C-alpha cells in the first residue's frame, strides 16, 4: 500500500510538471484527489491493516495528497502568471508613437467681425441686446414711425408670414423692444447683432439674408455730435486711420436727421470698381437721431430724452476689412475661402 501511494505521488507529480494549461491541471486534480480517485481507492484497503500500521498509512496518504495539491497549486500559479504576461504583451501600447493630429475648426469670418465690433462697443459701455428674427409688424415697422401703408416700407422688401408677422427686415425692432422695457427711464445704451431678411436680389454686395448690428443710445442731452464721434471712433478702430469716411444726408422714418456712412473702397483704393459700383465708396451703415415719435411710442418723454441709433452691415464691414469682393462668399461656405481666415495655420 505504501509503495502504491508513493507510485501514485510520483506519477501525479510528473503529470503536473508537464501539464500544459489550467484545464489539464484541473483534470489531474479531479482524477487523483477526487472521491473516485486512486488514492481513495487505496485507502479503502486500510481496514485490512493492523492497528499500528493504520495511522502511519493514513499520515502517508495525507502527505501524498498534500504534495499533489501543493504541486497543482504551484503549477497553477505558474500558468496564471504566464497568462497575465501573455495578455500584457498582447495589449502593449507603444507610447512613443506620435498621436493623430486633431483638426481644429475656426470661427467664421463674420463671427469674428461681429465679436470684434461687440468688444469695441462693450468697451464704450454698451450692453448686448437680442430680439426675435420672426417679428411682429408692429415692432419692425409701426413702432418705428412706419404705419401701415407708409411708402417707406418699400425700402425694405419683406418676407411676410401672416399679415401681422414677418421675418425682421432690420435689427431696429430691438430698439423699440428695449426702449419699451426701460419704461420711459434712460439711459439706454445697447448694441444688437442678428440676422435679418429682405427680398433683395443677391449680387456682389446684397444678400437676401444678412447680418446687422444695431446701436441705440437714449439719455438726456444726446446730440448729433455724440453720434458722429461714436461712428468715427468705430471706423478708425475697425479700419485704421488711413481709411476715409463720409457721412451723407439720408432718410429713415425712425430717425431725424438721418445719415448714411460710407468707407473708401479697399479693393480699388477709391478709384472705382465693380464692388463699389464705380463710386470708390461702400455704404456700411445708416444712422440718425431717434425720431421723437419713436421715443414717445416706446414710452419716453421726447422733451426730456433724445437719442441716436445706427444699423450696420457686418458683411460689408468684413468685405472692406479683408478685401472680399463678393458677399456671397460668406454664405457658400467654400472651405478654401474660409481657411484664409484661419488663425491656426
Ligand atoms: C436699415 O436697415 C436701418 N434699420 C438702419 C438704421 C438703424 C438707420 C438705426 C437709422 C437708425 P439699411 O436698409 O440702409 O438701413 O441697412 C443698413 C445696412 O445694412 C446697410 O448700410 C448695409 O451695410 C446693410 N445692408 C442692407 N441691405 C443689405 C443686403 N441686402 N445685403 C447685405 N447688407 C445689406
mmCIF file of C-alpha atoms and ligand atoms in Angstrom:
data_model
loop_
_atom_site.group_PDB
_atom_site.id
_atom_site.type_symbol
_atom_site.label_atom_id
_atom_site.label_comp_id
_atom_site.label_asym_id
_atom_site.label_seq_id
_atom_site.Cartn_x
_atom_site.Cartn_y
_atom_site.Cartn_z
ATOM 1 C CA UNK A 1 0.000 0.000 0.000
ATOM 2 C CA UNK A 2 2.842 2.303 0.868
ATOM 3 C CA UNK A 3 4.500 1.611 -2.445
ATOM 4 C CA UNK A 4 1.279 2.158 -4.354
ATOM 5 C CA UNK A 5 0.819 5.529 -2.660
ATOM 6 C CA UNK A 6 4.414 6.550 -3.498
ATOM 7 C CA UNK A 7 3.878 5.409 -7.081
ATOM 8 C CA UNK A 8 0.735 7.481 -7.375
ATOM 9 C CA UNK A 9 2.583 10.500 -5.931
ATOM 10 C CA UNK A 10 5.440 10.205 -8.468
ATOM 11 C CA UNK A 11 3.004 9.628 -11.331
ATOM 12 C CA UNK A 12 0.823 12.627 -10.377
ATOM 13 C CA UNK A 13 3.785 14.969 -9.823
ATOM 14 C CA UNK A 14 5.186 14.001 -13.199
ATOM 15 C CA UNK A 15 1.871 14.712 -14.918
ATOM 16 C CA UNK A 16 1.627 18.041 -13.064
ATOM 17 C CA UNK A 17 5.087 19.066 -14.211
ATOM 18 C CA UNK A 18 4.149 18.549 -17.864
ATOM 19 C CA UNK A 19 0.563 19.916 -17.653
ATOM 20 C CA UNK A 20 0.230 22.422 -20.480
ATOM 21 C CA UNK A 21 -2.635 24.514 -19.112
ATOM 22 C CA UNK A 22 -5.117 25.155 -16.305
ATOM 23 C CA UNK A 23 -7.620 22.700 -17.741
ATOM 24 C CA UNK A 24 -5.132 19.839 -17.730
ATOM 25 C CA UNK A 25 -4.245 20.669 -14.096
ATOM 26 C CA UNK A 26 -7.883 20.571 -13.127
ATOM 27 C CA UNK A 27 -8.275 17.153 -14.754
ATOM 28 C CA UNK A 28 -5.293 15.902 -12.719
ATOM 29 C CA UNK A 29 -6.862 17.280 -9.520
ATOM 30 C CA UNK A 30 -10.145 15.507 -10.211
ATOM 31 C CA UNK A 31 -8.562 12.213 -11.208
ATOM 32 C CA UNK A 32 -6.046 11.940 -8.295
ATOM 33 C CA UNK A 33 -7.698 13.809 -5.448
ATOM 34 C CA UNK A 34 -11.381 13.205 -6.283
ATOM 35 C CA UNK A 35 -13.610 10.808 -4.308
ATOM 36 C CA UNK A 36 -13.352 8.204 -7.047
ATOM 37 C CA UNK A 37 -9.584 8.689 -7.479
ATOM 38 C CA UNK A 38 -6.851 6.023 -6.992
ATOM 39 C CA UNK A 39 -5.754 7.397 -3.569
ATOM 40 C CA UNK A 40 -9.255 6.967 -2.141
ATOM 41 C CA UNK A 41 -9.288 3.544 -3.737
ATOM 42 C CA UNK A 42 -6.007 2.574 -1.972
ATOM 43 C CA UNK A 43 -7.264 3.914 1.344
ATOM 44 C CA UNK A 44 -10.316 1.678 1.127
ATOM 45 C CA UNK A 45 -7.911 -1.224 1.837
ATOM 46 C CA UNK A 46 -6.869 0.357 5.169
ATOM 47 C CA UNK A 47 -9.275 -1.885 7.007
ATOM 48 C CA UNK A 48 -7.023 -4.827 6.326
ATOM 49 C CA UNK A 49 -4.045 -3.182 8.058
ATOM 50 C CA UNK A 50 -3.022 -3.691 11.674
ATOM 51 C CA UNK A 51 -3.942 -1.013 14.242
ATOM 52 C CA UNK A 52 -0.294 0.030 14.360
ATOM 53 C CA UNK A 53 0.108 0.457 10.622
ATOM 54 C CA UNK A 54 -3.204 2.262 10.049
ATOM 55 C CA UNK A 55 -2.262 5.727 11.432
ATOM 56 C CA UNK A 56 1.110 5.571 9.641
ATOM 57 C CA UNK A 57 -0.606 4.767 6.362
ATOM 58 C CA UNK A 58 -3.181 7.496 6.996
ATOM 59 C CA UNK A 59 -0.427 10.033 7.599
ATOM 60 C CA UNK A 60 1.366 8.933 4.419
ATOM 61 C CA UNK A 61 -1.840 9.184 2.397
ATOM 62 C CA UNK A 62 -2.342 12.737 3.684
ATOM 63 C CA UNK A 63 1.249 13.601 2.857
ATOM 64 C CA UNK A 64 0.826 12.274 -0.718
ATOM 65 C CA UNK A 65 -2.458 14.178 -1.104
ATOM 66 C CA UNK A 66 -0.910 17.393 0.228
ATOM 67 C CA UNK A 67 2.140 17.150 -2.014
ATOM 68 C CA UNK A 68 -0.051 16.561 -5.095
ATOM 69 C CA UNK A 69 -2.331 19.508 -4.108
ATOM 70 C CA UNK A 70 0.727 21.735 -3.492
ATOM 71 C CA UNK A 71 2.207 20.677 -6.844
ATOM 72 C CA UNK A 72 -1.044 21.549 -8.609
ATOM 73 C CA UNK A 73 -1.255 24.906 -6.844
ATOM 74 C CA UNK A 74 2.324 25.799 -7.731
ATOM 75 C CA UNK A 75 1.865 24.846 -11.367
ATOM 76 C CA UNK A 76 -1.467 26.668 -11.469
ATOM 77 C CA UNK A 77 0.240 29.856 -10.219
ATOM 78 C CA UNK A 78 2.889 29.452 -12.867
ATOM 79 C CA UNK A 79 0.255 29.128 -15.615
ATOM 80 C CA UNK A 80 -1.727 32.100 -14.306
ATOM 81 C CA UNK A 81 1.354 34.326 -14.233
ATOM 82 C CA UNK A 82 2.264 33.227 -17.740
ATOM 83 C CA UNK A 83 -1.279 34.048 -18.921
ATOM 84 C CA UNK A 84 -1.090 37.559 -17.423
ATOM 85 C CA UNK A 85 2.328 38.119 -19.002
ATOM 86 C CA UNK A 86 1.000 36.970 -22.380
ATOM 87 C CA UNK A 87 -2.034 39.267 -22.095
ATOM 88 C CA UNK A 88 0.130 42.241 -21.160
ATOM 89 C CA UNK A 89 2.450 41.556 -24.067
ATOM 90 C CA UNK A 90 -0.506 41.340 -26.471
ATOM 91 C CA UNK A 91 -2.015 44.606 -25.211
ATOM 92 C CA UNK A 92 1.237 46.525 -25.085
ATOM 93 C CA UNK A 93 0.936 50.151 -26.251
ATOM 94 C CA UNK A 94 3.816 51.937 -27.824
ATOM 95 C CA UNK A 95 3.633 55.243 -26.005
ATOM 96 C CA UNK A 96 6.398 56.655 -28.163
ATOM 97 C CA UNK A 97 4.168 56.632 -31.299
ATOM 98 C CA UNK A 98 3.154 60.175 -32.315
ATOM 99 C CA UNK A 99 -0.569 60.991 -31.709
ATOM 100 C CA UNK A 100 -3.076 61.520 -34.514
ATOM 101 C CA UNK A 101 -3.324 65.250 -35.315
ATOM 102 C CA UNK A 102 -6.634 66.822 -34.201
ATOM 103 C CA UNK A 103 -8.190 69.094 -36.805
ATOM 104 C CA UNK A 104 -9.235 72.335 -35.170
ATOM 105 C CA UNK A 105 -12.119 74.385 -36.501
ATOM 106 C CA UNK A 106 -12.200 78.091 -36.877
ATOM 107 C CA UNK A 107 -14.568 80.944 -36.320
ATOM 108 C CA UNK A 108 -16.427 82.050 -39.425
ATOM 109 C CA UNK A 109 -15.081 85.432 -40.609
ATOM 110 C CA UNK A 110 -18.488 87.026 -39.919
ATOM 111 C CA UNK A 111 -18.493 85.705 -36.348
ATOM 112 C CA UNK A 112 -15.039 87.203 -35.883
ATOM 113 C CA UNK A 113 -16.136 90.594 -37.211
ATOM 114 C CA UNK A 114 -19.262 90.606 -35.044
ATOM 115 C CA UNK A 115 -17.261 89.686 -31.927
ATOM 116 C CA UNK A 116 -14.728 92.398 -32.733
ATOM 117 C CA UNK A 117 -17.490 95.007 -33.105
ATOM 118 C CA UNK A 118 -19.190 93.793 -29.922
ATOM 119 C CA UNK A 119 -15.909 94.090 -27.969
ATOM 120 C CA UNK A 120 -15.381 97.596 -29.306
ATOM 121 C CA UNK A 121 -18.817 98.808 -28.184
ATOM 122 C CA UNK A 122 -18.755 96.900 -24.885
ATOM 123 C CA UNK A 123 -15.517 98.825 -24.231
ATOM 124 C CA UNK A 124 -17.537 102.049 -24.719
ATOM 125 C CA UNK A 125 -20.112 100.966 -22.105
ATOM 126 C CA UNK A 126 -22.744 99.324 -24.333
ATOM 127 C CA UNK A 127 -24.514 96.074 -23.458
ATOM 128 C CA UNK A 128 -25.585 93.428 -25.998
ATOM 129 C CA UNK A 129 -29.351 93.007 -26.534
ATOM 130 C CA UNK A 130 -31.233 90.420 -28.593
ATOM 131 C CA UNK A 131 -34.609 90.189 -30.282
ATOM 132 C CA UNK A 132 -36.623 87.676 -32.342
ATOM 133 C CA UNK A 133 -35.947 87.059 -36.039
ATOM 134 C CA UNK A 134 -39.636 86.273 -36.585
ATOM 135 C CA UNK A 135 -41.068 89.653 -35.660
ATOM 136 C CA UNK A 136 -44.369 91.469 -35.289
ATOM 137 C CA UNK A 137 -45.197 94.057 -37.947
ATOM 138 C CA UNK A 138 -45.686 96.446 -35.008
ATOM 139 C CA UNK A 139 -42.050 96.355 -33.844
ATOM 140 C CA UNK A 140 -40.491 96.016 -37.308
ATOM 141 C CA UNK A 141 -42.427 98.992 -38.734
ATOM 142 C CA UNK A 142 -45.202 100.674 -36.740
ATOM 143 C CA UNK A 143 -43.242 101.369 -33.545
ATOM 144 C CA UNK A 144 -40.529 102.829 -35.799
ATOM 145 C CA UNK A 145 -42.802 105.500 -37.252
ATOM 146 C CA UNK A 146 -43.740 103.406 -40.282
ATOM 147 C CA UNK A 147 -47.522 102.967 -40.086
ATOM 148 C CA UNK A 148 -49.297 100.528 -42.421
ATOM 149 C CA UNK A 149 -49.286 101.824 -45.993
ATOM 150 C CA UNK A 150 -46.295 104.140 -45.400
ATOM 151 C CA UNK A 151 -44.380 104.371 -48.703
ATOM 152 C CA UNK A 152 -41.005 103.962 -46.933
ATOM 153 C CA UNK A 153 -41.952 100.331 -46.120
ATOM 154 C CA UNK A 154 -40.968 99.631 -49.730
ATOM 155 C CA UNK A 155 -37.352 100.468 -48.850
ATOM 156 C CA UNK A 156 -37.209 97.058 -47.153
ATOM 157 C CA UNK A 157 -38.990 94.400 -49.213
ATOM 158 C CA UNK A 158 -40.234 91.921 -46.659
ATOM 159 C CA UNK A 159 -40.950 88.211 -46.229
ATOM 160 C CA UNK A 160 -44.377 88.137 -44.558
ATOM 161 C CA UNK A 161 -45.561 85.038 -42.668
ATOM 162 C CA UNK A 162 -49.018 86.390 -41.817
ATOM 163 C CA UNK A 163 -50.362 89.933 -42.202
ATOM 164 C CA UNK A 164 -49.003 90.792 -38.756
ATOM 165 C CA UNK A 165 -45.878 88.646 -38.620
ATOM 166 C CA UNK A 166 -42.774 88.789 -40.811
ATOM 167 C CA UNK A 167 -39.063 87.933 -40.869
ATOM 168 C CA UNK A 168 -37.486 91.090 -39.484
ATOM 169 C CA UNK A 169 -36.025 93.272 -42.216
ATOM 170 C CA UNK A 170 -33.578 95.031 -39.889
ATOM 171 C CA UNK A 171 -32.422 94.907 -36.256
ATOM 172 C CA UNK A 172 -34.184 98.210 -35.465
ATOM 173 C CA UNK A 173 -37.204 96.449 -33.858
ATOM 174 C CA UNK A 174 -34.850 95.602 -30.968
ATOM 175 C CA UNK A 175 -34.599 99.384 -30.378
ATOM 176 C CA UNK A 176 -38.351 99.605 -29.861
ATOM 177 C CA UNK A 177 -38.482 96.462 -27.706
ATOM 178 C CA UNK A 178 -35.584 97.619 -25.488
ATOM 179 C CA UNK A 179 -36.967 101.131 -25.019
ATOM 180 C CA UNK A 180 -40.343 99.662 -24.075
ATOM 181 C CA UNK A 181 -38.647 97.542 -21.367
ATOM 182 C CA UNK A 182 -36.995 100.672 -19.906
ATOM 183 C CA UNK A 183 -40.475 102.160 -19.261
ATOM 184 C CA UNK A 184 -39.508 105.726 -20.098
ATOM 185 C CA UNK A 185 -36.340 105.787 -17.994
ATOM 186 C CA UNK A 186 -32.883 106.402 -19.504
ATOM 187 C CA UNK A 187 -30.100 105.814 -20.069
ATOM 188 C CA UNK A 188 -30.330 103.106 -22.740
ATOM 189 C CA UNK A 189 -27.077 102.025 -24.374
ATOM 190 C CA UNK A 190 -27.236 98.818 -26.410
ATOM 191 C CA UNK A 191 -25.968 97.099 -29.487
ATOM 192 C CA UNK A 192 -27.869 94.250 -31.055
ATOM 193 C CA UNK A 193 -26.309 91.831 -33.567
ATOM 194 C CA UNK A 194 -28.525 89.439 -35.506
ATOM 195 C CA UNK A 195 -29.832 88.011 -38.773
ATOM 196 C CA UNK A 196 -32.245 89.943 -40.975
ATOM 197 C CA UNK A 197 -34.139 89.047 -44.164
ATOM 198 C CA UNK A 198 -35.152 91.002 -47.263
ATOM 199 C CA UNK A 199 -36.485 90.212 -50.692
ATOM 200 C CA UNK A 200 -33.328 91.702 -52.214
ATOM 201 C CA UNK A 201 -31.770 90.176 -55.320
ATOM 202 C CA UNK A 202 -28.420 88.613 -54.454
ATOM 203 C CA UNK A 203 -25.402 90.338 -56.024
ATOM 204 C CA UNK A 204 -21.817 91.239 -55.009
ATOM 205 C CA UNK A 205 -22.981 93.456 -52.120
ATOM 206 C CA UNK A 206 -26.559 92.250 -51.457
ATOM 207 C CA UNK A 207 -27.860 89.089 -49.873
ATOM 208 C CA UNK A 208 -31.495 88.111 -49.125
ATOM 209 C CA UNK A 209 -30.352 87.094 -45.613
ATOM 210 C CA UNK A 210 -27.614 89.076 -43.956
ATOM 211 C CA UNK A 211 -26.463 90.331 -40.572
ATOM 212 C CA UNK A 212 -26.962 93.710 -38.973
ATOM 213 C CA UNK A 213 -25.705 95.295 -35.792
ATOM 214 C CA UNK A 214 -27.991 97.883 -34.319
ATOM 215 C CA UNK A 215 -26.831 100.534 -31.875
ATOM 216 C CA UNK A 216 -29.023 102.722 -29.672
ATOM 217 C CA UNK A 217 -28.261 105.378 -27.085
ATOM 218 C CA UNK A 218 -31.069 107.275 -25.307
ATOM 219 C CA UNK A 219 -30.420 109.726 -22.497
ATOM 220 C CA UNK A 220 -30.776 113.394 -21.641
ATOM 221 C CA UNK A 221 -28.742 115.736 -23.873
ATOM 222 C CA UNK A 222 -27.672 113.228 -26.523
ATOM 223 C CA UNK A 223 -26.672 115.142 -29.650
ATOM 224 C CA UNK A 224 -25.763 114.553 -33.289
ATOM 225 C CA UNK A 225 -22.096 115.208 -32.373
ATOM 226 C CA UNK A 226 -22.227 112.204 -29.995
ATOM 227 C CA UNK A 227 -23.346 110.051 -32.910
ATOM 228 C CA UNK A 228 -20.649 111.412 -35.217
ATOM 229 C CA UNK A 229 -17.920 110.948 -32.585
ATOM 230 C CA UNK A 230 -19.049 107.382 -31.869
ATOM 231 C CA UNK A 231 -19.073 106.444 -35.564
ATOM 232 C CA UNK A 232 -15.633 107.995 -36.084
ATOM 233 C CA UNK A 233 -14.127 106.051 -33.165
ATOM 234 C CA UNK A 234 -15.739 102.870 -34.520
ATOM 235 C CA UNK A 235 -14.472 103.425 -38.089
ATOM 236 C CA UNK A 236 -10.902 104.257 -37.012
ATOM 237 C CA UNK A 237 -10.648 101.243 -34.683
ATOM 238 C CA UNK A 238 -12.132 98.939 -37.297
ATOM 239 C CA UNK A 239 -10.368 100.063 -40.457
ATOM 240 C CA UNK A 240 -7.334 102.073 -39.350
ATOM 241 C CA UNK A 241 -6.642 105.802 -39.517
ATOM 242 C CA UNK A 242 -5.777 105.731 -43.249
ATOM 243 C CA UNK A 243 -9.291 104.840 -44.483
ATOM 244 C CA UNK A 244 -11.616 107.660 -45.410
ATOM 245 C CA UNK A 245 -15.148 108.032 -44.056
ATOM 246 C CA UNK A 246 -18.021 110.157 -45.248
ATOM 247 C CA UNK A 247 -21.462 110.898 -43.836
ATOM 248 C CA UNK A 248 -24.228 111.568 -46.375
ATOM 249 C CA UNK A 249 -27.642 113.008 -45.566
ATOM 250 C CA UNK A 250 -30.232 110.239 -45.875
ATOM 251 C CA UNK A 251 -33.746 109.300 -44.856
ATOM 252 C CA UNK A 252 -35.125 106.803 -42.361
ATOM 253 C CA UNK A 253 -38.622 107.305 -40.925
ATOM 254 C CA UNK A 254 -37.336 106.385 -37.441
ATOM 255 C CA UNK A 255 -34.510 108.957 -37.314
ATOM 256 C CA UNK A 256 -34.432 112.700 -37.911
ATOM 257 C CA UNK A 257 -31.991 113.863 -39.164
ATOM 258 C CA UNK A 258 -30.689 110.699 -40.843
ATOM 259 C CA UNK A 259 -27.315 109.892 -42.363
ATOM 260 C CA UNK A 260 -25.535 107.072 -44.138
ATOM 261 C CA UNK A 261 -21.868 106.350 -43.588
ATOM 262 C CA UNK A 262 -19.570 105.246 -46.399
ATOM 263 C CA UNK A 263 -15.986 103.968 -46.228
ATOM 264 C CA UNK A 264 -13.490 104.289 -49.059
ATOM 265 C CA UNK A 265 -13.288 101.049 -51.051
ATOM 266 C CA UNK A 266 -10.283 98.878 -50.119
ATOM 267 C CA UNK A 267 -10.475 96.780 -53.293
ATOM 268 C CA UNK A 268 -9.775 99.670 -55.703
ATOM 269 C CA UNK A 269 -8.314 102.186 -53.234
ATOM 270 C CA UNK A 270 -11.146 104.617 -54.050
ATOM 271 C CA UNK A 271 -10.642 104.601 -57.840
ATOM 272 C CA UNK A 272 -13.890 102.786 -58.579
ATOM 273 C CA UNK A 273 -14.526 99.073 -59.232
ATOM 274 C CA UNK A 274 -17.382 96.580 -59.545
ATOM 275 C CA UNK A 275 -17.650 96.171 -55.774
ATOM 276 C CA UNK A 276 -18.138 99.903 -55.112
ATOM 277 C CA UNK A 277 -20.074 100.227 -58.380
ATOM 278 C CA UNK A 278 -17.508 102.694 -59.680
ATOM 279 C CA UNK A 279 -18.028 105.222 -56.864
ATOM 280 C CA UNK A 280 -14.942 104.468 -54.726
ATOM 281 C CA UNK A 281 -17.195 104.249 -51.640
ATOM 282 C CA UNK A 282 -19.127 101.476 -49.909
ATOM 283 C CA UNK A 283 -22.098 102.168 -47.671
ATOM 284 C CA UNK A 284 -21.795 100.352 -44.363
ATOM 285 C CA UNK A 285 -24.409 101.854 -42.098
ATOM 286 C CA UNK A 286 -27.450 104.002 -41.670
ATOM 287 C CA UNK A 287 -27.872 106.213 -38.607
ATOM 288 C CA UNK A 288 -29.559 109.281 -37.155
ATOM 289 C CA UNK A 289 -31.178 110.928 -34.154
ATOM 290 C CA UNK A 290 -34.086 108.845 -32.833
ATOM 291 C CA UNK A 291 -37.352 110.359 -34.114
ATOM 292 C CA UNK A 292 -39.468 111.918 -31.300
ATOM 293 C CA UNK A 293 -42.443 109.780 -32.411
ATOM 294 C CA UNK A 294 -40.389 106.606 -31.855
ATOM 295 C CA UNK A 295 -39.355 107.774 -28.362
ATOM 296 C CA UNK A 296 -42.959 108.645 -27.458
ATOM 297 C CA UNK A 297 -44.375 105.356 -28.818
ATOM 298 C CA UNK A 298 -41.883 103.460 -26.623
ATOM 299 C CA UNK A 299 -42.904 105.451 -23.539
ATOM 300 C CA UNK A 300 -40.111 108.077 -23.403
ATOM 301 C CA UNK A 301 -40.722 111.801 -22.921
ATOM 302 C CA UNK A 302 -39.196 113.270 -26.092
ATOM 303 C CA UNK A 303 -38.854 116.683 -24.462
ATOM 304 C CA UNK A 304 -36.586 115.230 -21.787
ATOM 305 C CA UNK A 305 -34.835 112.474 -23.725
ATOM 306 C CA UNK A 306 -33.007 112.390 -27.032
ATOM 307 C CA UNK A 307 -31.056 109.585 -28.626
ATOM 308 C CA UNK A 308 -29.121 108.315 -31.606
ATOM 309 C CA UNK A 309 -29.279 104.996 -33.424
ATOM 310 C CA UNK A 310 -27.326 103.234 -36.130
ATOM 311 C CA UNK A 311 -27.613 99.995 -38.077
ATOM 312 C CA UNK A 312 -24.613 98.499 -39.830
ATOM 313 C CA UNK A 313 -23.963 95.537 -42.108
ATOM 314 C CA UNK A 314 -21.144 93.305 -40.779
ATOM 315 C CA UNK A 315 -20.768 91.572 -44.184
ATOM 316 C CA UNK A 316 -19.960 94.894 -45.833
ATOM 317 C CA UNK A 317 -17.548 95.670 -42.997
ATOM 318 C CA UNK A 318 -15.848 92.268 -43.363
ATOM 319 C CA UNK A 319 -15.605 92.803 -47.139
ATOM 320 C CA UNK A 320 -13.878 96.133 -46.614
ATOM 321 C CA UNK A 321 -11.612 94.918 -43.855
ATOM 322 C CA UNK A 322 -10.484 91.702 -45.559
ATOM 323 C CA UNK A 323 -10.760 92.828 -49.191
ATOM 324 C CA UNK A 324 -13.512 90.299 -50.098
ATOM 325 C CA UNK A 325 -15.036 91.095 -53.499
ATOM 326 C CA UNK A 326 -18.372 89.252 -53.187
ATOM 327 C CA UNK A 327 -20.767 88.989 -50.205
ATOM 328 C CA UNK A 328 -21.885 85.537 -51.402
ATOM 329 C CA UNK A 329 -18.506 84.055 -50.320
ATOM 330 C CA UNK A 330 -19.680 84.361 -46.713
ATOM 331 C CA UNK A 331 -22.657 82.111 -47.347
ATOM 332 C CA UNK A 332 -21.417 79.489 -49.822
ATOM 333 C CA UNK A 333 -19.015 78.034 -47.218
ATOM 334 C CA UNK A 334 -16.213 77.100 -49.591
ATOM 335 C CA UNK A 335 -13.539 75.825 -47.182
ATOM 336 C CA UNK A 336 -10.788 77.264 -49.393
ATOM 337 C CA UNK A 337 -12.283 80.706 -48.734
ATOM 338 C CA UNK A 338 -12.907 80.101 -45.028
ATOM 339 C CA UNK A 339 -9.406 78.677 -44.451
ATOM 340 C CA UNK A 340 -7.884 82.027 -45.379
ATOM 341 C CA UNK A 341 -9.238 83.381 -42.085
ATOM 342 C CA UNK A 342 -7.752 80.548 -40.025
ATOM 343 C CA UNK A 343 -5.772 81.668 -37.029
ATOM 344 C CA UNK A 344 -4.222 78.172 -36.648
ATOM 345 C CA UNK A 345 -2.143 77.950 -39.819
HETATM 346 C C1 LIG B 1 -31.573 99.941 -42.073
HETATM 347 O O1 LIG B 1 -31.804 98.727 -42.099
HETATM 348 C C2 LIG B 1 -31.833 100.725 -40.851
HETATM 349 N N1 LIG B 1 -32.580 99.979 -39.914
HETATM 350 C C3 LIG B 1 -30.503 101.182 -40.279
HETATM 351 C C4 LIG B 1 -30.697 102.250 -39.242
HETATM 352 C C5 LIG B 1 -30.730 101.897 -37.935
HETATM 353 C C6 LIG B 1 -30.818 103.565 -39.612
HETATM 354 C C7 LIG B 1 -30.907 102.846 -36.965
HETATM 355 C C8 LIG B 1 -31.012 104.545 -38.662
HETATM 356 C C9 LIG B 1 -31.034 104.170 -37.354
HETATM 357 P P1 LIG B 1 -30.447 99.990 -44.423
HETATM 358 O O2 LIG B 1 -31.548 99.363 -45.159
HETATM 359 O O3 LIG B 1 -29.692 101.058 -45.114
HETATM 360 O O4 LIG B 1 -30.913 100.581 -43.049
HETATM 361 O O5 LIG B 1 -29.423 98.855 -43.983
HETATM 362 C C10 LIG B 1 -28.355 99.096 -43.075
HETATM 363 C C11 LIG B 1 -27.067 98.408 -43.541
HETATM 364 O O6 LIG B 1 -27.329 97.015 -43.766
HETATM 365 C C12 LIG B 1 -26.564 98.903 -44.869
HETATM 366 O O7 LIG B 1 -25.783 100.046 -44.694
HETATM 367 C C13 LIG B 1 -25.762 97.752 -45.369
HETATM 368 O O8 LIG B 1 -24.488 97.721 -44.750
HETATM 369 C C14 LIG B 1 -26.521 96.561 -44.862
HETATM 370 N N2 LIG B 1 -27.418 96.002 -45.886
HETATM 371 C C15 LIG B 1 -28.611 96.464 -46.314
HETATM 372 N N3 LIG B 1 -29.147 95.649 -47.239
HETATM 373 C C16 LIG B 1 -28.293 94.631 -47.398
HETATM 374 C C17 LIG B 1 -28.269 93.442 -48.189
HETATM 375 N N4 LIG B 1 -29.280 93.104 -48.978
HETATM 376 N N5 LIG B 1 -27.192 92.617 -48.103
HETATM 377 C C18 LIG B 1 -26.196 92.918 -47.257
HETATM 378 N N6 LIG B 1 -26.130 94.003 -46.479
HETATM 379 C C19 LIG B 1 -27.161 94.866 -46.538
#
